[in-house]
PDB file of N, CA and C in Angstrom:
ATOM      1  N   UNK A   1      83.429 110.922  78.059  1.00  0.00           N
ATOM      2  CA  UNK A   1      84.002 111.858  77.105  1.00  0.00           C
ATOM      3  C   UNK A   1      84.565 113.056  77.850  1.00  0.00           C
ATOM      4  N   UNK A   2      85.665 113.550  77.350  1.00  0.00           N
ATOM      5  CA  UNK A   2      86.312 114.700  77.982  1.00  0.00           C
ATOM      6  C   UNK A   2      85.779 115.985  77.375  1.00  0.00           C
ATOM      7  N   UNK A   3      85.925 117.058  78.139  1.00  0.00           N
ATOM      8  CA  UNK A   3      85.559 118.368  77.635  1.00  0.00           C
ATOM      9  C   UNK A   3      84.365 118.953  78.359  1.00  0.00           C
ATOM     10  N   UNK A   4      84.028 120.172  77.936  1.00  0.00           N
ATOM     11  CA  UNK A   4      82.898 120.906  78.492  1.00  0.00           C
ATOM     12  C   UNK A   4      81.976 121.300  77.353  1.00  0.00           C
ATOM     13  N   UNK A   5      80.699 120.948  77.490  1.00  0.00           N
ATOM     14  CA  UNK A   5      79.709 121.241  76.450  1.00  0.00           C
ATOM     15  C   UNK A   5      79.317 122.713  76.515  1.00  0.00           C
ATOM     16  N   UNK A   6      79.315 123.367  75.365  1.00  0.00           N
ATOM     17  CA  UNK A   6      78.858 124.756  75.252  1.00  0.00           C
ATOM     18  C   UNK A   6      77.332 124.713  75.201  1.00  0.00           C
ATOM     19  N   UNK A   7      76.680 125.374  76.144  1.00  0.00           N
ATOM     20  CA  UNK A   7      75.219 125.365  76.179  1.00  0.00           C
ATOM     21  C   UNK A   7      74.605 126.632  75.591  1.00  0.00           C
ATOM     22  N   UNK A   8      75.389 127.721  75.590  1.00  0.00           N
ATOM     23  CA  UNK A   8      74.865 128.989  75.079  1.00  0.00           C
ATOM     24  C   UNK A   8      76.017 129.835  74.558  1.00  0.00           C
ATOM     25  N   UNK A   9      75.767 130.533  73.464  1.00  0.00           N
ATOM     26  CA  UNK A   9      76.743 131.484  72.923  1.00  0.00           C
ATOM     27  C   UNK A   9      76.020 132.807  72.723  1.00  0.00           C
ATOM     28  N   UNK A  10      76.544 133.844  73.334  1.00  0.00           N
ATOM     29  CA  UNK A  10      75.942 135.170  73.222  1.00  0.00           C
ATOM     30  C   UNK A  10      76.184 135.710  71.811  1.00  0.00           C
ATOM     31  N   UNK A  11      75.114 136.155  71.132  1.00  0.00           N
ATOM     32  CA  UNK A  11      75.296 136.739  69.801  1.00  0.00           C
ATOM     33  C   UNK A  11      76.287 137.903  69.846  1.00  0.00           C
ATOM     34  N   UNK A  12      77.084 138.034  68.811  1.00  0.00           N
ATOM     35  CA  UNK A  12      78.071 139.110  68.682  1.00  0.00           C
ATOM     36  C   UNK A  12      79.196 139.029  69.714  1.00  0.00           C
ATOM     37  N   UNK A  13      79.334 137.890  70.399  1.00  0.00           N
ATOM     38  CA  UNK A  13      80.424 137.717  71.368  1.00  0.00           C
ATOM     39  C   UNK A  13      81.673 137.225  70.647  1.00  0.00           C
ATOM     40  N   UNK A  14      82.786 137.201  71.366  1.00  0.00           N
ATOM     41  CA  UNK A  14      84.033 136.684  70.816  1.00  0.00           C
ATOM     42  C   UNK A  14      83.859 135.217  70.411  1.00  0.00           C
ATOM     43  N   UNK A  15      83.202 134.432  71.262  1.00  0.00           N
ATOM     44  CA  UNK A  15      82.972 133.014  70.949  1.00  0.00           C
ATOM     45  C   UNK A  15      82.155 132.860  69.666  1.00  0.00           C
ATOM     46  N   UNK A  16      81.110 133.659  69.520  1.00  0.00           N
ATOM     47  CA  UNK A  16      80.281 133.587  68.311  1.00  0.00           C
ATOM     48  C   UNK A  16      81.089 133.985  67.073  1.00  0.00           C
ATOM     49  N   UNK A  17      81.959 134.968  67.222  1.00  0.00           N
ATOM     50  CA  UNK A  17      82.719 135.464  66.067  1.00  0.00           C
ATOM     51  C   UNK A  17      83.719 134.442  65.531  1.00  0.00           C
ATOM     52  N   UNK A  18      84.136 133.475  66.377  1.00  0.00           N
ATOM     53  CA  UNK A  18      85.070 132.453  65.892  1.00  0.00           C
ATOM     54  C   UNK A  18      84.370 131.132  65.594  1.00  0.00           C
ATOM     55  N   UNK A  19      83.034 131.146  65.659  1.00  0.00           N
ATOM     56  CA  UNK A  19      82.272 129.986  65.213  1.00  0.00           C
ATOM     57  C   UNK A  19      81.951 128.945  66.264  1.00  0.00           C
ATOM     58  N   UNK A  20      82.087 129.287  67.548  1.00  0.00           N
ATOM     59  CA  UNK A  20      81.681 128.353  68.593  1.00  0.00           C
ATOM     60  C   UNK A  20      80.157 128.362  68.670  1.00  0.00           C
ATOM     61  N   UNK A  21      79.570 127.163  68.744  1.00  0.00           N
ATOM     62  CA  UNK A  21      78.117 127.020  68.748  1.00  0.00           C
ATOM     63  C   UNK A  21      77.654 126.167  69.914  1.00  0.00           C
ATOM     64  N   UNK A  22      76.399 126.354  70.346  1.00  0.00           N
ATOM     65  CA  UNK A  22      75.851 125.454  71.364  1.00  0.00           C
ATOM     66  C   UNK A  22      75.957 124.001  70.877  1.00  0.00           C
ATOM     67  N   UNK A  23      76.332 123.126  71.789  1.00  0.00           N
ATOM     68  CA  UNK A  23      76.518 121.722  71.442  1.00  0.00           C
ATOM     69  C   UNK A  23      77.966 121.363  71.170  1.00  0.00           C
ATOM     70  N   UNK A  24      78.803 122.370  70.871  1.00  0.00           N
ATOM     71  CA  UNK A  24      80.238 122.121  70.713  1.00  0.00           C
ATOM     72  C   UNK A  24      80.815 121.738  72.076  1.00  0.00           C
ATOM     73  N   UNK A  25      81.929 121.006  72.063  1.00  0.00           N
ATOM     74  CA  UNK A  25      82.592 120.601  73.295  1.00  0.00           C
ATOM     75  C   UNK A  25      84.015 121.145  73.279  1.00  0.00           C
ATOM     76  N   UNK A  26      84.367 121.938  74.269  1.00  0.00           N
ATOM     77  CA  UNK A  26      85.729 122.458  74.395  1.00  0.00           C
ATOM     78  C   UNK A  26      86.555 121.376  75.078  1.00  0.00           C
ATOM     79  N   UNK A  27      87.551 120.842  74.360  1.00  0.00           N
ATOM     80  CA  UNK A  27      88.333 119.723  74.884  1.00  0.00           C
ATOM     81  C   UNK A  27      89.735 120.124  75.342  1.00  0.00           C
ATOM     82  N   UNK A  28      90.254 121.239  74.815  1.00  0.00           N
ATOM     83  CA  UNK A  28      91.588 121.715  75.216  1.00  0.00           C
ATOM     84  C   UNK A  28      91.632 123.231  75.195  1.00  0.00           C
ATOM     85  N   UNK A  29      92.415 123.766  76.124  1.00  0.00           N
ATOM     86  CA  UNK A  29      92.790 125.177  76.107  1.00  0.00           C
ATOM     87  C   UNK A  29      94.303 125.164  75.992  1.00  0.00           C
ATOM     88  N   UNK A  30      94.811 125.659  74.874  1.00  0.00           N
ATOM     89  CA  UNK A  30      96.237 125.521  74.610  1.00  0.00           C
ATOM     90  C   UNK A  30      96.541 124.040  74.456  1.00  0.00           C
ATOM     91  N   UNK A  31      97.498 123.544  75.232  1.00  0.00           N
ATOM     92  CA  UNK A  31      97.861 122.126  75.182  1.00  0.00           C
ATOM     93  C   UNK A  31      97.266 121.325  76.336  1.00  0.00           C
ATOM     94  N   UNK A  32      96.437 121.980  77.160  1.00  0.00           N
ATOM     95  CA  UNK A  32      95.916 121.351  78.365  1.00  0.00           C
ATOM     96  C   UNK A  32      94.498 120.832  78.148  1.00  0.00           C
ATOM     97  N   UNK A  33      94.266 119.564  78.516  1.00  0.00           N
ATOM     98  CA  UNK A  33      92.930 118.981  78.403  1.00  0.00           C
ATOM     99  C   UNK A  33      91.972 119.642  79.376  1.00  0.00           C
ATOM    100  N   UNK A  34      90.721 119.757  78.945  1.00  0.00           N
ATOM    101  CA  UNK A  34      89.648 120.291  79.771  1.00  0.00           C
ATOM    102  C   UNK A  34      88.745 119.116  80.147  1.00  0.00           C
ATOM    103  N   UNK A  35      88.551 118.889  81.440  1.00  0.00           N
ATOM    104  CA  UNK A  35      87.727 117.776  81.900  1.00  0.00           C
ATOM    105  C   UNK A  35      86.497 118.208  82.689  1.00  0.00           C
ATOM    106  N   UNK A  36      86.434 119.488  83.046  1.00  0.00           N
ATOM    107  CA  UNK A  36      85.302 119.971  83.851  1.00  0.00           C
ATOM    108  C   UNK A  36      85.120 121.463  83.612  1.00  0.00           C
ATOM    109  N   UNK A  37      83.950 121.983  83.963  1.00  0.00           N
ATOM    110  CA  UNK A  37      83.758 123.437  83.860  1.00  0.00           C
ATOM    111  C   UNK A  37      84.793 124.217  84.679  1.00  0.00           C
ATOM    112  N   UNK A  38      85.179 123.683  85.845  1.00  0.00           N
ATOM    113  CA  UNK A  38      86.193 124.363  86.666  1.00  0.00           C
ATOM    114  C   UNK A  38      87.526 124.411  85.937  1.00  0.00           C
ATOM    115  N   UNK A  39      87.915 123.308  85.278  1.00  0.00           N
ATOM    116  CA  UNK A  39      89.147 123.309  84.474  1.00  0.00           C
ATOM    117  C   UNK A  39      89.106 124.445  83.464  1.00  0.00           C
ATOM    118  N   UNK A  40      87.992 124.549  82.754  1.00  0.00           N
ATOM    119  CA  UNK A  40      87.862 125.567  81.710  1.00  0.00           C
ATOM    120  C   UNK A  40      87.982 126.966  82.308  1.00  0.00           C
ATOM    121  N   UNK A  41      87.268 127.220  83.376  1.00  0.00           N
ATOM    122  CA  UNK A  41      87.308 128.538  84.026  1.00  0.00           C
ATOM    123  C   UNK A  41      88.717 128.873  84.491  1.00  0.00           C
ATOM    124  N   UNK A  42      89.376 127.907  85.144  1.00  0.00           N
ATOM    125  CA  UNK A  42      90.731 128.139  85.643  1.00  0.00           C
ATOM    126  C   UNK A  42      91.711 128.422  84.505  1.00  0.00           C
ATOM    127  N   UNK A  43      91.603 127.641  83.426  1.00  0.00           N
ATOM    128  CA  UNK A  43      92.524 127.826  82.296  1.00  0.00           C
ATOM    129  C   UNK A  43      92.300 129.165  81.601  1.00  0.00           C
ATOM    130  N   UNK A  44      91.046 129.543  81.428  1.00  0.00           N
ATOM    131  CA  UNK A  44      90.759 130.836  80.787  1.00  0.00           C
ATOM    132  C   UNK A  44      91.253 131.992  81.648  1.00  0.00           C
ATOM    133  N   UNK A  45      91.158 131.837  82.967  1.00  0.00           N
ATOM    134  CA  UNK A  45      91.610 132.898  83.872  1.00  0.00           C
ATOM    135  C   UNK A  45      93.126 133.082  83.827  1.00  0.00           C
ATOM    136  N   UNK A  46      93.860 132.028  83.486  1.00  0.00           N
ATOM    137  CA  UNK A  46      95.323 132.091  83.456  1.00  0.00           C
ATOM    138  C   UNK A  46      95.861 132.727  82.184  1.00  0.00           C
ATOM    139  N   UNK A  47      95.047 132.836  81.162  1.00  0.00           N
ATOM    140  CA  UNK A  47      95.513 133.346  79.871  1.00  0.00           C
ATOM    141  C   UNK A  47      94.998 134.758  79.620  1.00  0.00           C
ATOM    142  N   UNK A  48      95.770 135.505  78.893  1.00  0.00           N
ATOM    143  CA  UNK A  48      95.367 136.851  78.493  1.00  0.00           C
ATOM    144  C   UNK A  48      94.792 136.765  77.084  1.00  0.00           C
ATOM    145  N   UNK A  49      93.508 137.066  76.945  1.00  0.00           N
ATOM    146  CA  UNK A  49      92.894 136.988  75.627  1.00  0.00           C
ATOM    147  C   UNK A  49      93.477 138.011  74.657  1.00  0.00           C
ATOM    148  N   UNK A  50      94.102 139.056  75.186  1.00  0.00           N
ATOM    149  CA  UNK A  50      94.726 140.036  74.298  1.00  0.00           C
ATOM    150  C   UNK A  50      95.927 139.426  73.575  1.00  0.00           C
ATOM    151  N   UNK A  51      96.524 138.383  74.169  1.00  0.00           N
ATOM    152  CA  UNK A  51      97.655 137.693  73.535  1.00  0.00           C
ATOM    153  C   UNK A  51      97.190 136.526  72.671  1.00  0.00           C
ATOM    154  N   UNK A  52      95.946 136.137  72.812  1.00  0.00           N
ATOM    155  CA  UNK A  52      95.395 135.054  72.015  1.00  0.00           C
ATOM    156  C   UNK A  52      95.447 133.723  72.736  1.00  0.00           C
ATOM    157  N   UNK A  53      94.551 132.852  72.345  1.00  0.00           N
ATOM    158  CA  UNK A  53      94.402 131.567  73.002  1.00  0.00           C
ATOM    159  C   UNK A  53      93.860 130.559  71.997  1.00  0.00           C
ATOM    160  N   UNK A  54      94.483 129.389  71.951  1.00  0.00           N
ATOM    161  CA  UNK A  54      94.029 128.338  71.044  1.00  0.00           C
ATOM    162  C   UNK A  54      93.145 127.349  71.802  1.00  0.00           C
ATOM    163  N   UNK A  55      91.960 127.086  71.235  1.00  0.00           N
ATOM    164  CA  UNK A  55      91.030 126.121  71.814  1.00  0.00           C
ATOM    165  C   UNK A  55      90.847 124.970  70.842  1.00  0.00           C
ATOM    166  N   UNK A  56      90.693 123.769  71.375  1.00  0.00           N
ATOM    167  CA  UNK A  56      90.303 122.629  70.554  1.00  0.00           C
ATOM    168  C   UNK A  56      88.844 122.346  70.864  1.00  0.00           C
ATOM    169  N   UNK A  57      88.052 122.275  69.803  1.00  0.00           N
ATOM    170  CA  UNK A  57      86.601 122.122  69.905  1.00  0.00           C
ATOM    171  C   UNK A  57      86.186 120.854  69.172  1.00  0.00           C
ATOM    172  N   UNK A  58      85.311 120.055  69.784  1.00  0.00           N
ATOM    173  CA  UNK A  58      84.672 118.949  69.077  1.00  0.00           C
ATOM    174  C   UNK A  58      83.286 119.450  68.698  1.00  0.00           C
ATOM    175  N   UNK A  59      83.024 119.534  67.407  1.00  0.00           N
ATOM    176  CA  UNK A  59      81.754 120.063  66.937  1.00  0.00           C
ATOM    177  C   UNK A  59      80.646 119.019  67.101  1.00  0.00           C
ATOM    178  N   UNK A  60      79.413 119.458  66.926  1.00  0.00           N
ATOM    179  CA  UNK A  60      78.266 118.563  67.126  1.00  0.00           C
ATOM    180  C   UNK A  60      78.267 117.383  66.148  1.00  0.00           C
ATOM    181  N   UNK A  61      79.009 117.501  65.038  1.00  0.00           N
ATOM    182  CA  UNK A  61      79.100 116.377  64.090  1.00  0.00           C
ATOM    183  C   UNK A  61      80.286 115.459  64.399  1.00  0.00           C
ATOM    184  N   UNK A  62      80.960 115.696  65.547  1.00  0.00           N
ATOM    185  CA  UNK A  62      82.031 114.814  65.992  1.00  0.00           C
ATOM    186  C   UNK A  62      83.417 115.144  65.463  1.00  0.00           C
ATOM    187  N   UNK A  63      83.550 116.213  64.700  1.00  0.00           N
ATOM    188  CA  UNK A  63      84.852 116.616  64.156  1.00  0.00           C
ATOM    189  C   UNK A  63      85.576 117.518  65.147  1.00  0.00           C
ATOM    190  N   UNK A  64      86.886 117.318  65.271  1.00  0.00           N
ATOM    191  CA  UNK A  64      87.708 118.201  66.108  1.00  0.00           C
ATOM    192  C   UNK A  64      88.272 119.319  65.247  1.00  0.00           C
ATOM    193  N   UNK A  65      88.268 120.533  65.788  1.00  0.00           N
ATOM    194  CA  UNK A  65      88.894 121.659  65.087  1.00  0.00           C
ATOM    195  C   UNK A  65      89.521 122.580  66.108  1.00  0.00           C
ATOM    196  N   UNK A  66      90.513 123.320  65.644  1.00  0.00           N
ATOM    197  CA  UNK A  66      91.180 124.287  66.509  1.00  0.00           C
ATOM    198  C   UNK A  66      90.722 125.687  66.110  1.00  0.00           C
ATOM    199  N   UNK A  67      90.484 126.508  67.121  1.00  0.00           N
ATOM    200  CA  UNK A  67      90.105 127.900  66.888  1.00  0.00           C
ATOM    201  C   UNK A  67      91.032 128.779  67.703  1.00  0.00           C
ATOM    202  N   UNK A  68      91.215 129.982  67.243  1.00  0.00           N
ATOM    203  CA  UNK A  68      92.090 130.935  67.922  1.00  0.00           C
ATOM    204  C   UNK A  68      91.242 132.093  68.408  1.00  0.00           C
ATOM    205  N   UNK A  69      91.228 132.322  69.727  1.00  0.00           N
ATOM    206  CA  UNK A  69      90.492 133.436  70.318  1.00  0.00           C
ATOM    207  C   UNK A  69      91.453 134.543  70.667  1.00  0.00           C
ATOM    208  N   UNK A  70      91.123 135.751  70.246  1.00  0.00           N
ATOM    209  CA  UNK A  70      91.944 136.893  70.635  1.00  0.00           C
ATOM    210  C   UNK A  70      91.045 138.109  70.763  1.00  0.00           C
ATOM    211  N   UNK A  71      91.126 138.730  71.917  1.00  0.00           N
ATOM    212  CA  UNK A  71      90.362 139.944  72.168  1.00  0.00           C
ATOM    213  C   UNK A  71      91.216 141.119  71.752  1.00  0.00           C
ATOM    214  N   UNK A  72      90.652 141.984  70.945  1.00  0.00           N
ATOM    215  CA  UNK A  72      91.413 143.129  70.450  1.00  0.00           C
ATOM    216  C   UNK A  72      91.131 144.380  71.234  1.00  0.00           C
TER     217      UNK A  72
END
């Protein structure tokens, strides 16, 4: 399976505010597939959260959903 499993979400963080939960799997950042933790780190470093970023998440019940992260 592709993606990176979320193991922890800090309460009151940006991730928590958009509904990311432990057990979710981040499968895409923008249009790019995520296959490893390094992929995720590299992709997040390339984007400005102030401009917003779309993530594709596979939830623990197996459903895919898109979320939009933006730091204000």
